[in-house]
Short mmCIF file of C-alpha atoms and ligand atoms in Angstrom, two decimals:
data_model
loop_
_atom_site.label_atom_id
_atom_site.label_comp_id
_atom_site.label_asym_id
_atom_site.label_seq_id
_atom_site.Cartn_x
_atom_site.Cartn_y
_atom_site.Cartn_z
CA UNK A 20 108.83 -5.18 -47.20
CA UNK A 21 107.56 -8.07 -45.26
CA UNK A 22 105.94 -10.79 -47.70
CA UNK A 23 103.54 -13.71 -46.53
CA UNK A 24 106.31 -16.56 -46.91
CA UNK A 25 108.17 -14.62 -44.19
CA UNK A 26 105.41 -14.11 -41.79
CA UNK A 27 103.87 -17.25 -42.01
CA UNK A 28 107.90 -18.75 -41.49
CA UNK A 29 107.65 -17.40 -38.33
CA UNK A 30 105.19 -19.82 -37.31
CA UNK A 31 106.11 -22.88 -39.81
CA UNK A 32 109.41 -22.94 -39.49
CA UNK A 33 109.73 -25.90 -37.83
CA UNK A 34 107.85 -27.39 -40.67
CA UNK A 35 110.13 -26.15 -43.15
CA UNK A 36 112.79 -27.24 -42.15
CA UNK A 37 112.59 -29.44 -44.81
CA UNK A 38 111.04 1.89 -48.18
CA UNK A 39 104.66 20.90 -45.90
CA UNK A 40 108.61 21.26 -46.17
CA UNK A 41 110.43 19.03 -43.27
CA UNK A 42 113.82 20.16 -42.84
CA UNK A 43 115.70 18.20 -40.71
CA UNK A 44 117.05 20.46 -38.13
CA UNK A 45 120.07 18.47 -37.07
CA UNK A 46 121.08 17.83 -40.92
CA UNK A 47 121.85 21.56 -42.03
CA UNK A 48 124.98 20.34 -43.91
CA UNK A 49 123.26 17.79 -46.10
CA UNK A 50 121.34 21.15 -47.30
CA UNK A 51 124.95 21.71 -49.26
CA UNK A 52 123.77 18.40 -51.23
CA UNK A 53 122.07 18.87 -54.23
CA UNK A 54 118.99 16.50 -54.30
CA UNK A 55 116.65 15.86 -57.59
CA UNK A 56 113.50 17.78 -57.25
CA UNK A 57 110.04 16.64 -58.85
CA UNK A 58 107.85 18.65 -59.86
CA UNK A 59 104.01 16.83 -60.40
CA UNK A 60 100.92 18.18 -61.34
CA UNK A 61 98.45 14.89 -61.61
CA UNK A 62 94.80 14.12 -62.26
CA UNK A 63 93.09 11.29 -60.97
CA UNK A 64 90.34 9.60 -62.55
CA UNK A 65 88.77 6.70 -60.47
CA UNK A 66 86.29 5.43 -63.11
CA UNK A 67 89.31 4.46 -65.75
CA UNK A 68 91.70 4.06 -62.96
CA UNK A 69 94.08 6.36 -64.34
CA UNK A 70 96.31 9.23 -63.28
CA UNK A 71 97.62 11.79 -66.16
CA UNK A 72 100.28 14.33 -65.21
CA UNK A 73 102.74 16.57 -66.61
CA UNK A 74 106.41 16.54 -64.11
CA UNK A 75 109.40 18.62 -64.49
CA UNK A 76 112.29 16.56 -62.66
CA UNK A 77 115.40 19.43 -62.30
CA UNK A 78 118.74 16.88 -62.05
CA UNK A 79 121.10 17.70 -59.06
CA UNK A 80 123.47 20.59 -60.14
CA UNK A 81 127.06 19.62 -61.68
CA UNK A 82 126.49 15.95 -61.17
CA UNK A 83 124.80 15.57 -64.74
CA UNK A 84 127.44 17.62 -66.58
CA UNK A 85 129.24 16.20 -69.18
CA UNK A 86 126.69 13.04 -69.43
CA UNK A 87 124.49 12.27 -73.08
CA UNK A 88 122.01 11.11 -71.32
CA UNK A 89 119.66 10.23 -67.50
CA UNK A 90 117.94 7.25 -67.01
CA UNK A 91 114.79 6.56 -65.16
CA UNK A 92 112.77 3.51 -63.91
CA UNK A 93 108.92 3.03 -65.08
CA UNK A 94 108.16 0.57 -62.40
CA UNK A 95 104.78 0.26 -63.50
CA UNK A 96 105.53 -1.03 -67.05
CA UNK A 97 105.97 -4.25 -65.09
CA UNK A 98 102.07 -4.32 -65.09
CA UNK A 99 101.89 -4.74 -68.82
CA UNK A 100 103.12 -8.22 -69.94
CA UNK A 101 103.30 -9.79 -66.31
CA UNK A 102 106.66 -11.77 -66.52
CA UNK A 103 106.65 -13.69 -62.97
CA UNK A 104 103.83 -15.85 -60.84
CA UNK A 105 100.85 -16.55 -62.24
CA UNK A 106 99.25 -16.23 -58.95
CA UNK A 107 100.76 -12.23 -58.60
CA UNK A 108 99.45 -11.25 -62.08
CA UNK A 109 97.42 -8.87 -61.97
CA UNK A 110 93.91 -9.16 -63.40
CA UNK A 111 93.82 -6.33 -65.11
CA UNK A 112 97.36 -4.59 -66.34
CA UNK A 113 98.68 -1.31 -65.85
CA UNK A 114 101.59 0.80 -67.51
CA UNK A 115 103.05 4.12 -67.82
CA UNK A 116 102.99 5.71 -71.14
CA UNK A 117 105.49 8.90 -71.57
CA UNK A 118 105.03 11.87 -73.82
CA UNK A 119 106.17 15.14 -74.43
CA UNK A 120 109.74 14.66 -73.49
CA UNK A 121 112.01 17.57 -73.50
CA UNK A 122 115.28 18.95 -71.75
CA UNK A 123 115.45 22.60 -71.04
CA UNK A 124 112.69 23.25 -73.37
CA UNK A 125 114.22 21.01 -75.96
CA UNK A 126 112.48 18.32 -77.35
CA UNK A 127 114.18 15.18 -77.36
CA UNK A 128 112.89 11.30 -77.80
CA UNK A 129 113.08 9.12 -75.10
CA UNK A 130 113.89 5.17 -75.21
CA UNK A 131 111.87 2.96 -72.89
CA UNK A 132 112.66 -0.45 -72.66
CA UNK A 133 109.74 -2.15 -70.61
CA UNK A 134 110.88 -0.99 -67.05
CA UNK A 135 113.32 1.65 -68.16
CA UNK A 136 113.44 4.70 -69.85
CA UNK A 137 116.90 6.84 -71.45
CA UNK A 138 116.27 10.14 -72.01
CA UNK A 139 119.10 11.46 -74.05
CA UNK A 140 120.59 14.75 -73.16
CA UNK A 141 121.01 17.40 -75.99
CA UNK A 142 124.96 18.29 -76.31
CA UNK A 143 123.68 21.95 -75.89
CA UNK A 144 122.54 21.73 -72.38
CA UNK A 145 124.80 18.72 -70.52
CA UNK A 146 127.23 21.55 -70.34
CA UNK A 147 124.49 23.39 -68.28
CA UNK A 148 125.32 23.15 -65.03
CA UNK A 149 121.55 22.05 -64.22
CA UNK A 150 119.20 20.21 -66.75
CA UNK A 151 115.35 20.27 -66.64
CA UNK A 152 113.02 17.26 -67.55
CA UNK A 153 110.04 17.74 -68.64
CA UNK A 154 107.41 15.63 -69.71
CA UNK A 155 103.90 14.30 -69.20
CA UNK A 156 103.28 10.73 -68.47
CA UNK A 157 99.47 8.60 -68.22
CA UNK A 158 99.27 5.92 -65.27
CA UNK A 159 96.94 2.92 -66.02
CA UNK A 160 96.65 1.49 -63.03
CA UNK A 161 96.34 -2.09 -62.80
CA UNK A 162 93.87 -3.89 -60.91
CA UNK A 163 94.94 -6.81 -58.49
CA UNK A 164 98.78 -5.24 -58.61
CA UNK A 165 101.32 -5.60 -56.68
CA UNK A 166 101.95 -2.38 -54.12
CA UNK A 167 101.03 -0.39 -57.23
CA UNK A 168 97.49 -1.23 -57.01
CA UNK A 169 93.59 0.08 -57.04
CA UNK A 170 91.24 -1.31 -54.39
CA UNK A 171 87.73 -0.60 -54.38
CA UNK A 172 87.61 3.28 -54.13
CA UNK A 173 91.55 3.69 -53.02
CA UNK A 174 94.17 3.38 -55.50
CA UNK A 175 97.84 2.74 -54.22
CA UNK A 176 100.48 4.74 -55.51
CA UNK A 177 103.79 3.56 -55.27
CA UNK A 178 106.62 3.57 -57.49
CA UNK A 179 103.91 5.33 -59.61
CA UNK A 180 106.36 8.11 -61.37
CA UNK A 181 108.93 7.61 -63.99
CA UNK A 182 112.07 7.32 -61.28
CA UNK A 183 115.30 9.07 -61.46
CA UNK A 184 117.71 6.08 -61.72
CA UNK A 185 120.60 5.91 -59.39
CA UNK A 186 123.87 7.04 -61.11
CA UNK A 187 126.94 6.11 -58.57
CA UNK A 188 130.92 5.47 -58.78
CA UNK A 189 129.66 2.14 -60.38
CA UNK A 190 127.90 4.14 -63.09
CA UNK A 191 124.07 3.69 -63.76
CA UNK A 192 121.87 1.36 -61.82
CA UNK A 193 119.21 0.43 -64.18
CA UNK A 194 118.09 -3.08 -62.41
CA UNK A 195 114.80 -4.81 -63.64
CA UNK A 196 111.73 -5.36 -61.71
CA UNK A 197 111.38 -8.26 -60.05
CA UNK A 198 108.83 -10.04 -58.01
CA UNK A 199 111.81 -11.10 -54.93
CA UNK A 200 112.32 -8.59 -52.36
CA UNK A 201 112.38 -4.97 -53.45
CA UNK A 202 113.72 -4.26 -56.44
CA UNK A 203 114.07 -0.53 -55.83
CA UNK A 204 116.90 1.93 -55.34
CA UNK A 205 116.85 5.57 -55.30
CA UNK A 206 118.43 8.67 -53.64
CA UNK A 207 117.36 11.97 -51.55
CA UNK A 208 115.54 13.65 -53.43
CA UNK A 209 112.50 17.02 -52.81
CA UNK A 210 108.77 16.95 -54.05
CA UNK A 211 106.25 19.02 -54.86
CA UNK A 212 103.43 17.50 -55.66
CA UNK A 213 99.55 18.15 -56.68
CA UNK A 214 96.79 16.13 -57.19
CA UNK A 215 93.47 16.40 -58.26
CA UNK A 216 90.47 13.80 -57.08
CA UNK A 217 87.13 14.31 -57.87
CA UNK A 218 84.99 15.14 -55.16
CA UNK A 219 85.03 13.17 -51.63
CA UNK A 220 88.66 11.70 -52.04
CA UNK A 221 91.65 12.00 -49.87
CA UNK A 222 94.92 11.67 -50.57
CA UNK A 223 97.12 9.84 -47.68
CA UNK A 224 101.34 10.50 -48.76
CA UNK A 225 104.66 10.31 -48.01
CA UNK A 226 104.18 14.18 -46.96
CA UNK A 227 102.56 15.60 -44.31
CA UNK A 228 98.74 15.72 -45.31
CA UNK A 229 97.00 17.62 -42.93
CA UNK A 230 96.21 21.39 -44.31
CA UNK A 231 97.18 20.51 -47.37
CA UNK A 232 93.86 19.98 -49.18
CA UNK A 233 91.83 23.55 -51.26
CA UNK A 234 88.39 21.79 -52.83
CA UNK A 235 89.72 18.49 -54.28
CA UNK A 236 93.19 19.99 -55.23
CA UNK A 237 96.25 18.40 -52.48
CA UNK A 238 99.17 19.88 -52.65
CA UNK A 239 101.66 17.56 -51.45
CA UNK A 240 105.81 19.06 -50.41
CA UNK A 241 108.11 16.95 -48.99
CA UNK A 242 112.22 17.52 -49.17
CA UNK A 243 115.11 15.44 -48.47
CA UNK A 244 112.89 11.32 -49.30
CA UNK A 245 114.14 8.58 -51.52
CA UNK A 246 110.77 8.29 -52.62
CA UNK A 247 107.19 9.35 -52.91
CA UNK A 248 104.29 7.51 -52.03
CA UNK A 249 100.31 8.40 -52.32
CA UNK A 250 97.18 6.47 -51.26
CA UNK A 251 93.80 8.09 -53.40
CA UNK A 252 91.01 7.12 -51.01
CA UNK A 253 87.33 7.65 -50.66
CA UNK A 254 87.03 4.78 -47.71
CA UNK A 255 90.22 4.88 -45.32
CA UNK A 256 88.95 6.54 -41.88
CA UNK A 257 91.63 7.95 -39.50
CA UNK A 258 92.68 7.54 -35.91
CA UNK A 259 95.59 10.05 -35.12
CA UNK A 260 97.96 10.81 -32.39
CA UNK A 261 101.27 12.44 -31.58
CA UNK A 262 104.50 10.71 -30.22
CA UNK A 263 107.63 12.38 -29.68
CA UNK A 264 106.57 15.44 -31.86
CA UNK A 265 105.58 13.22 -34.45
CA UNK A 266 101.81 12.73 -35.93
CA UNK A 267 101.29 8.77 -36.18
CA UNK A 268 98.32 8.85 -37.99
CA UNK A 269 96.51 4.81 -38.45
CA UNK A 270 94.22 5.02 -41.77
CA UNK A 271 91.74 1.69 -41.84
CA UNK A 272 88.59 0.59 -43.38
CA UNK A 273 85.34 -0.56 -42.54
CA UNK A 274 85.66 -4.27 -40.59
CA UNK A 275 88.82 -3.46 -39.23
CA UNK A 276 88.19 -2.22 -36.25
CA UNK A 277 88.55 -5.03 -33.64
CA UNK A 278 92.82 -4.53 -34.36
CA UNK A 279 93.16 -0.91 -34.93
CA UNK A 280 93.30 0.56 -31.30
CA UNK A 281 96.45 -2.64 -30.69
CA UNK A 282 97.91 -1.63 -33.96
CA UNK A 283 98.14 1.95 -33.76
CA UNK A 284 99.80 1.78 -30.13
CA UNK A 285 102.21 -0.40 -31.23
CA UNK A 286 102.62 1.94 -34.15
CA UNK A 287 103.15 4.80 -31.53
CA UNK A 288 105.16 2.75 -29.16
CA UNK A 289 107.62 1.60 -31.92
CA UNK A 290 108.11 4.66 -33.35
CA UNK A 291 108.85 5.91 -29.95
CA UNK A 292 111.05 2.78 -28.74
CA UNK A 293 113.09 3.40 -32.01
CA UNK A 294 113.80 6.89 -31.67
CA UNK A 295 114.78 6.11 -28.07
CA UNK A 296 117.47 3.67 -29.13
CA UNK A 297 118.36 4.38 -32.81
CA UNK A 298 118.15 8.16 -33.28
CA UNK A 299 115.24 10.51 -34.14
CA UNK A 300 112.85 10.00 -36.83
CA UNK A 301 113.14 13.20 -38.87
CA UNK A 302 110.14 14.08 -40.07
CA UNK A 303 106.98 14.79 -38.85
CA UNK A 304 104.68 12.25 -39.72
CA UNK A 305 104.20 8.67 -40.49
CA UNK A 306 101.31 7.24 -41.97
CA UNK A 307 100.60 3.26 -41.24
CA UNK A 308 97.44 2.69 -44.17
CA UNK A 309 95.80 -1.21 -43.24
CA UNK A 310 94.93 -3.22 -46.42
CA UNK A 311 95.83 -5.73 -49.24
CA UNK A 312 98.45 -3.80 -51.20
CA UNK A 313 98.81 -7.19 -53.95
CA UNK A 314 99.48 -10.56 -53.62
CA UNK A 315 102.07 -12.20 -51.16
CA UNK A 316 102.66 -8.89 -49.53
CA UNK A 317 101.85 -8.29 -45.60
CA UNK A 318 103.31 -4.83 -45.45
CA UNK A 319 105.35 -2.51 -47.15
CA UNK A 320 107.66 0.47 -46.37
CA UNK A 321 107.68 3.91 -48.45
CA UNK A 322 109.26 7.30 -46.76
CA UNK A 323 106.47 8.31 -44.36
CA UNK A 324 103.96 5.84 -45.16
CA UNK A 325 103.44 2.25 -44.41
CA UNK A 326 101.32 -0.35 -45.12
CA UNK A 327 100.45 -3.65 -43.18
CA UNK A 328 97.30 -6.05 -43.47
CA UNK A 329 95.88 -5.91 -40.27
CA UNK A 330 95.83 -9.51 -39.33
CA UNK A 331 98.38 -12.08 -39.37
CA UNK A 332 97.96 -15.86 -38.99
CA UNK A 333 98.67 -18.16 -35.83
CA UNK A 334 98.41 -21.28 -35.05
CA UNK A 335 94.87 -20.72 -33.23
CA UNK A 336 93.95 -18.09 -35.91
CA UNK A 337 94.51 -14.34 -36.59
CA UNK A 338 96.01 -11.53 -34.51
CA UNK A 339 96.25 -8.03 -34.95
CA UNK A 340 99.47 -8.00 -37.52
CA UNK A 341 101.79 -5.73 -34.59
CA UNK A 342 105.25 -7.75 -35.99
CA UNK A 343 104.32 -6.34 -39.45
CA UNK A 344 103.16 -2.77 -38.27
CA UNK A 345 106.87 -2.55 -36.05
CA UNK A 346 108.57 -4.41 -38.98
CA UNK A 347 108.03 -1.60 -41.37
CA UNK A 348 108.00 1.44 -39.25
CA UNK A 349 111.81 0.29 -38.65
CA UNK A 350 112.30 0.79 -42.14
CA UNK A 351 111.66 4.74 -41.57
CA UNK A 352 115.38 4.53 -40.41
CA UNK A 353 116.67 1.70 -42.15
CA UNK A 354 116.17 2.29 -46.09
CA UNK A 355 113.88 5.47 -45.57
CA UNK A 356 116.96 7.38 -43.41
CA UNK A 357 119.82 5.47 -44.20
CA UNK A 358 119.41 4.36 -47.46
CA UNK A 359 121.05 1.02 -49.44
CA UNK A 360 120.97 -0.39 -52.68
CA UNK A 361 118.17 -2.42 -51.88
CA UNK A 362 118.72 -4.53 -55.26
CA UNK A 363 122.44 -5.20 -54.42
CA UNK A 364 122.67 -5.57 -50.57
CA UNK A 365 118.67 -6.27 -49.80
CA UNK A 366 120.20 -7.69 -45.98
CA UNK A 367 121.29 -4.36 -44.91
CA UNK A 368 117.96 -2.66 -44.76
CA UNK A 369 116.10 -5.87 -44.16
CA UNK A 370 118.43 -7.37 -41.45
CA UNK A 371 118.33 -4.22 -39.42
CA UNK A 372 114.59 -4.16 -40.13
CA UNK A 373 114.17 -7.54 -38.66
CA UNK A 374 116.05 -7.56 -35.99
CA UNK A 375 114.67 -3.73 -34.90
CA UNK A 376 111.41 -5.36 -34.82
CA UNK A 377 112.29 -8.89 -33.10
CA UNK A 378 113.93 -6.53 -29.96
CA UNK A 379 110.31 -4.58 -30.17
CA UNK A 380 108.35 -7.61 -29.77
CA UNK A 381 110.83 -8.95 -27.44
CA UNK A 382 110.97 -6.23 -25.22
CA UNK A 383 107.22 -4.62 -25.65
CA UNK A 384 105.22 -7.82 -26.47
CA UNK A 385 107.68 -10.49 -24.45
CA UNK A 386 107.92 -12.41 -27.91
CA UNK A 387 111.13 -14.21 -28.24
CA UNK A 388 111.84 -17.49 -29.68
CA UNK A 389 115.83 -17.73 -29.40
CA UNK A 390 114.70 -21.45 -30.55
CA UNK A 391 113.87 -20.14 -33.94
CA UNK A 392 116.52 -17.93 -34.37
CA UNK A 393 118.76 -21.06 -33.62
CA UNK A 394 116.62 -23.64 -36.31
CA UNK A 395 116.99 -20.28 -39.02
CA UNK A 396 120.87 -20.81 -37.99
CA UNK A 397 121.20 -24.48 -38.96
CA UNK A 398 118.71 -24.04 -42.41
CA UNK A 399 120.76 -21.57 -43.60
CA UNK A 400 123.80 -23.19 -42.96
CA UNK A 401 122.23 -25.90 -45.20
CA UNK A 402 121.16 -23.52 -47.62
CA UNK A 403 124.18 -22.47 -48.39
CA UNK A 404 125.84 -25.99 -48.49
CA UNK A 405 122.96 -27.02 -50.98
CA UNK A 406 123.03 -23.97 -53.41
CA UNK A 407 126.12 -21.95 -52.42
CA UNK A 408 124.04 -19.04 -51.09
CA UNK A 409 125.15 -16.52 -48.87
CA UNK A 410 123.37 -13.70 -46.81
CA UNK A 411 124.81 -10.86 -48.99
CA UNK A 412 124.20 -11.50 -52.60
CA UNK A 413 121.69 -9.12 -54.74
CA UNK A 414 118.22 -10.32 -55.01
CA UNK A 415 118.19 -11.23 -58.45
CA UNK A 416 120.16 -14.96 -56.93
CA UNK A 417 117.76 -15.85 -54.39
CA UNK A 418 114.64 -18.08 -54.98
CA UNK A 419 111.70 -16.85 -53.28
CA UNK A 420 111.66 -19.99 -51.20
CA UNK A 421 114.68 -18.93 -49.62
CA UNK A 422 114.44 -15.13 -49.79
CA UNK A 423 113.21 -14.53 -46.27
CA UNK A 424 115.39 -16.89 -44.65
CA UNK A 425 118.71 -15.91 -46.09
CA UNK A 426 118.12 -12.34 -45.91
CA UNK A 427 115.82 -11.25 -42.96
CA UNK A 428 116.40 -13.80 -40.48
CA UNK A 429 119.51 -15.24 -40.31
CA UNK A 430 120.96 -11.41 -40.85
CA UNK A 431 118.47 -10.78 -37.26
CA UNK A 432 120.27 -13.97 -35.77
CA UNK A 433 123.51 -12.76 -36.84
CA UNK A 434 122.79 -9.36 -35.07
CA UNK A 435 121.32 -11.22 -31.68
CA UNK A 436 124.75 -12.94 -31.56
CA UNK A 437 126.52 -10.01 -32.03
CA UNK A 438 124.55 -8.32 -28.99
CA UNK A 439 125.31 -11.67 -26.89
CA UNK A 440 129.14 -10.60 -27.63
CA UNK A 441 129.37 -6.58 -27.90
CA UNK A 442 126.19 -6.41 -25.06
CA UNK A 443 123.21 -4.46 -25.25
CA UNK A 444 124.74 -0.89 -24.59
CA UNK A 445 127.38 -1.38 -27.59
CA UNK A 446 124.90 -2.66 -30.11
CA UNK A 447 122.72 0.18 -29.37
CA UNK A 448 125.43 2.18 -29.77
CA UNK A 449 126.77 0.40 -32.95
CA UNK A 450 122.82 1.27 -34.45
CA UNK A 451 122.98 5.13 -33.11
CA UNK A 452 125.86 5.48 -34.64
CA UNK A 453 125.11 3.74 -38.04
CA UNK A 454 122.07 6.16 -38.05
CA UNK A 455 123.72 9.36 -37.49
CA UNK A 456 126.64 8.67 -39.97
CA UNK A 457 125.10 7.63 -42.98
CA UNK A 458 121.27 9.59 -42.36
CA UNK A 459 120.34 11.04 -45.91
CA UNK A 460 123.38 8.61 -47.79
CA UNK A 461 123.60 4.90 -48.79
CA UNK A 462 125.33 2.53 -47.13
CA UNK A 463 126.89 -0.35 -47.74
CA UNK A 464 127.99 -3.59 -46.15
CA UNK A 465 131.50 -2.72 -46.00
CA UNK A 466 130.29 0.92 -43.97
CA UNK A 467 128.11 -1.30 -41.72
CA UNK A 468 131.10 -3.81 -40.41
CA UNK A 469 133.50 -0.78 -40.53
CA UNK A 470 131.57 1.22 -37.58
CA UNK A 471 130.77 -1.80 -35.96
CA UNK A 472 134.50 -2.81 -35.50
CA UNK A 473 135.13 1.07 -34.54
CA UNK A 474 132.20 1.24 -31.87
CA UNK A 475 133.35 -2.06 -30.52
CA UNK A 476 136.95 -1.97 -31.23
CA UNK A 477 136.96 -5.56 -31.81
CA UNK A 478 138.19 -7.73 -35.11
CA UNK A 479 134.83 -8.48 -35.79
CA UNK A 480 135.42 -9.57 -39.27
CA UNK A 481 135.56 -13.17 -38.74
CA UNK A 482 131.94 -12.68 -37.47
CA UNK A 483 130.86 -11.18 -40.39
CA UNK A 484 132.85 -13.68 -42.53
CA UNK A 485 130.71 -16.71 -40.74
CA UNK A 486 127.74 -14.87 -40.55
CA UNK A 487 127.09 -13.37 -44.14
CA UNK A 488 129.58 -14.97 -45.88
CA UNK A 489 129.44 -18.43 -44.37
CA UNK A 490 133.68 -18.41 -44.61
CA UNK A 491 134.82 -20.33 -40.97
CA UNK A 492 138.60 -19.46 -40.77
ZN1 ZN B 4 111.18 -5.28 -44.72
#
């Protein structure tokens, strides 16, 4: 995600210093991997902003055996009793209610707790070797949301279905929603979606979306994603083109035209300059939909699909938003790709996102203020001597008013230094080889400073001490 506090730091810093079936072809082994698949069948109704649907989630084979019960997220209960800003609440709430809940064809009655939901597994079938969810679930949507959001004739779908939760070595992950960062972690997983519009909708997704569409039915299949994301739209007009193989496709509305011919060649040229340096994109489209998508949020990354307003401020005025645009087209390798627990590690996607678009508009738009990186340096340092902050910590610790700071930019200035050292060629080639070995996984920190001090073959945890850690030895 990029929010406004971190765009508009960019310029006030000074001031301040007070994310059809695509198979990947290189990635035949990961086929060996289990994934989740959802199954949705949804209805959208635009007059009482409200999507009803009936999903069967099948659980990855084995990895469910033996457990009483699954866990999923219902990110959009956060819409109901709005816990955070006044100025984010949304004006008029939205929730998910769940129904019908059974496990291979056996009833059973779920608990939800606000954002989360158990679903306990009948003895019977966790001995199964694969378990079935079914259930049917109603979407309010609320108005003036926050990436889940309606707008005009286009409703925003994101983090709109209940969510398998994340069940690792350190058991369940079953994190709350918050307003910081982006409170969302999930795994691989293959959907199969359908939606119904009335008449004279589109639907704009994480999957490809040309061909897709028989009278106002879309049928929506996309494998091996952490996540799925849908834009319902009556208003979004399309300018398309390929890069690479891949269909960058720029959706806008009316009075956006004087930035979309900038914004969707930067959209092709950074999908392009990434591929070129960290590894091919996979898939074989990207979406980049303009617009408001809630309060304090310029842009935000989902597998395939991105959104960015399509003007930033300046100091003269407004440009066309390209930082924001680059920003979370990176994020197609770093969280879409190779994924992280975003709520634990939030650097590690959005340090690599950072910096990946800093070298883009260094090197395509000849913006670089090493100045800035150097003042983010020296307020972070006093961050962390004011409030004992470091650049690793889960999101839940950081104050909005540091958020950006800790863990976008001084992670990008940390990775600039570590180019100065390593040169260009190695960091490239620490990247490359981030995004080939963990493509389809999670990372963590600990994976990230291991390859780099095995591309490099240098100590390089000293660096990482200073730099995330803020430990001098
Ligand atoms: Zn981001």
């Amino acid at each position: 995600m990029m929010n406004r506090r971190i765009l508009l730091s960019l310029w006030t810093i000074i001031f301040i210093m007070t994310g059809f079936e695509i198979q990947p072809a290189e990635a035949n082994h990961h086929r060996l991997i289990s994934r989740p698949h959802y199954q949705i069948e949804a209805q959208y109704d635009p007059h009482l902003d409200q999507v009803r649907a009936h999903m069967v989630v099948t659980l990855p084979k084995n990895q469910f055996k033996k457990q009483k019960e699954v866990y999923f997220h219902l990110f959009p209960n956060a819409f109901r009793q709005w816990r955070f800003d006044q100025v984010s609440k949304p004006t008029k709430p939205g929730f998910i209610d769940i129904s019908k809940v059974s496990v291979n064809r056996q009833s059973v009655k779920p608990v939800v707790r606000e954002t989360i939901m158990k679903v306990p597994l009948p003895k019977t079938v966790s001995n199964e070797n694969q378990s079935k969810i079914d259930l049917d679930f109603m979407l309010q949507l609320p108005r003036g949301g926050t990436r889940l959001n309606t707008f005009k004739n286009t409703a925003f779908l994101a983090q709109w279905y209940p969510m398998l939760a994340v069940k690792d070595r350190e058991g369940w992950h079953i994190d709350p929603y918050t307003t910081t960062g982006d409170p969302f972690y999930s795994i691989m997983s293959d959907f199969d979606i359908t939606i119904h519009t009335p008449r004279g909708y589109e639907v704009i997704s994480t999957a490809q979306d040309q061909n897709q569409q028989t009278g106002n039915s879309f049928h929506l299949k996309q494998n091996n994603v952490r996540d799925f994301a849908a834009v319902i739209t009556r208003d979004y007009r399309v300018l398309r083109k390929n890069v690479d193989g891949i269909e960058v496709n720029l959706w806008y509305l009316d009075g956006m035209e004087d930035v979309i011919t900038s914004l969707h060649q930067a959209a092709l040229n950074g999908m392009h300059f990434y591929n070129q340096r960290f590894g091919k994109y996979p898939y074989r489209e990207v979406d980049v939909v303009l617009g408001e998508t809630g309060f304090g949020i310029a842009g935000m990354e989902y597998p395939g699909l991105v959104t960015s307003v399509p003007k930033i401020p300046t100091r003269e005025g407004e440009k066309a938003a390209i930082n924001v645009v680059v920003h979370e087209l990176a994020h197609q390798w770093w969280y879409g790709v190779v994924g992280n627990n975003q709520v634990k590690e939030p650097w590690l996607d959005e340090g690599l996102t950072t910096f990946s678009e800093f070298l883009y508009m260094q090197e395509k738009m000849n913006e670089h203020d090493k100045s800035f990186l150097d003042r983010v340096t020296v307020r972070t340092n006093e961050i962390h001597r004011t409030v004992g902050l470091t650049s690793a910590e889960p999101l839940y610790r950081y104050p909005d008013s540091v958020y950006g700071l800790m863990v976008y930019v001084r992670p990008a200035a940390m990775l600039y230094d570590l180019m100065k050292q390593v040169g260009t060629e190695k960091m490239m080639k620490i990247l490359s080889s981030y995004y080939k070995t963990y493509q389809y996984r999670v990372a963590t920190t600990g994976d990230f400073i291991k390859l780099a001090k095995q591309v490099t073959g240098k100590n390089l945890d000293p660096f990482f001490q200073k730099w995330l850690y803020f430990k001098s030895q």
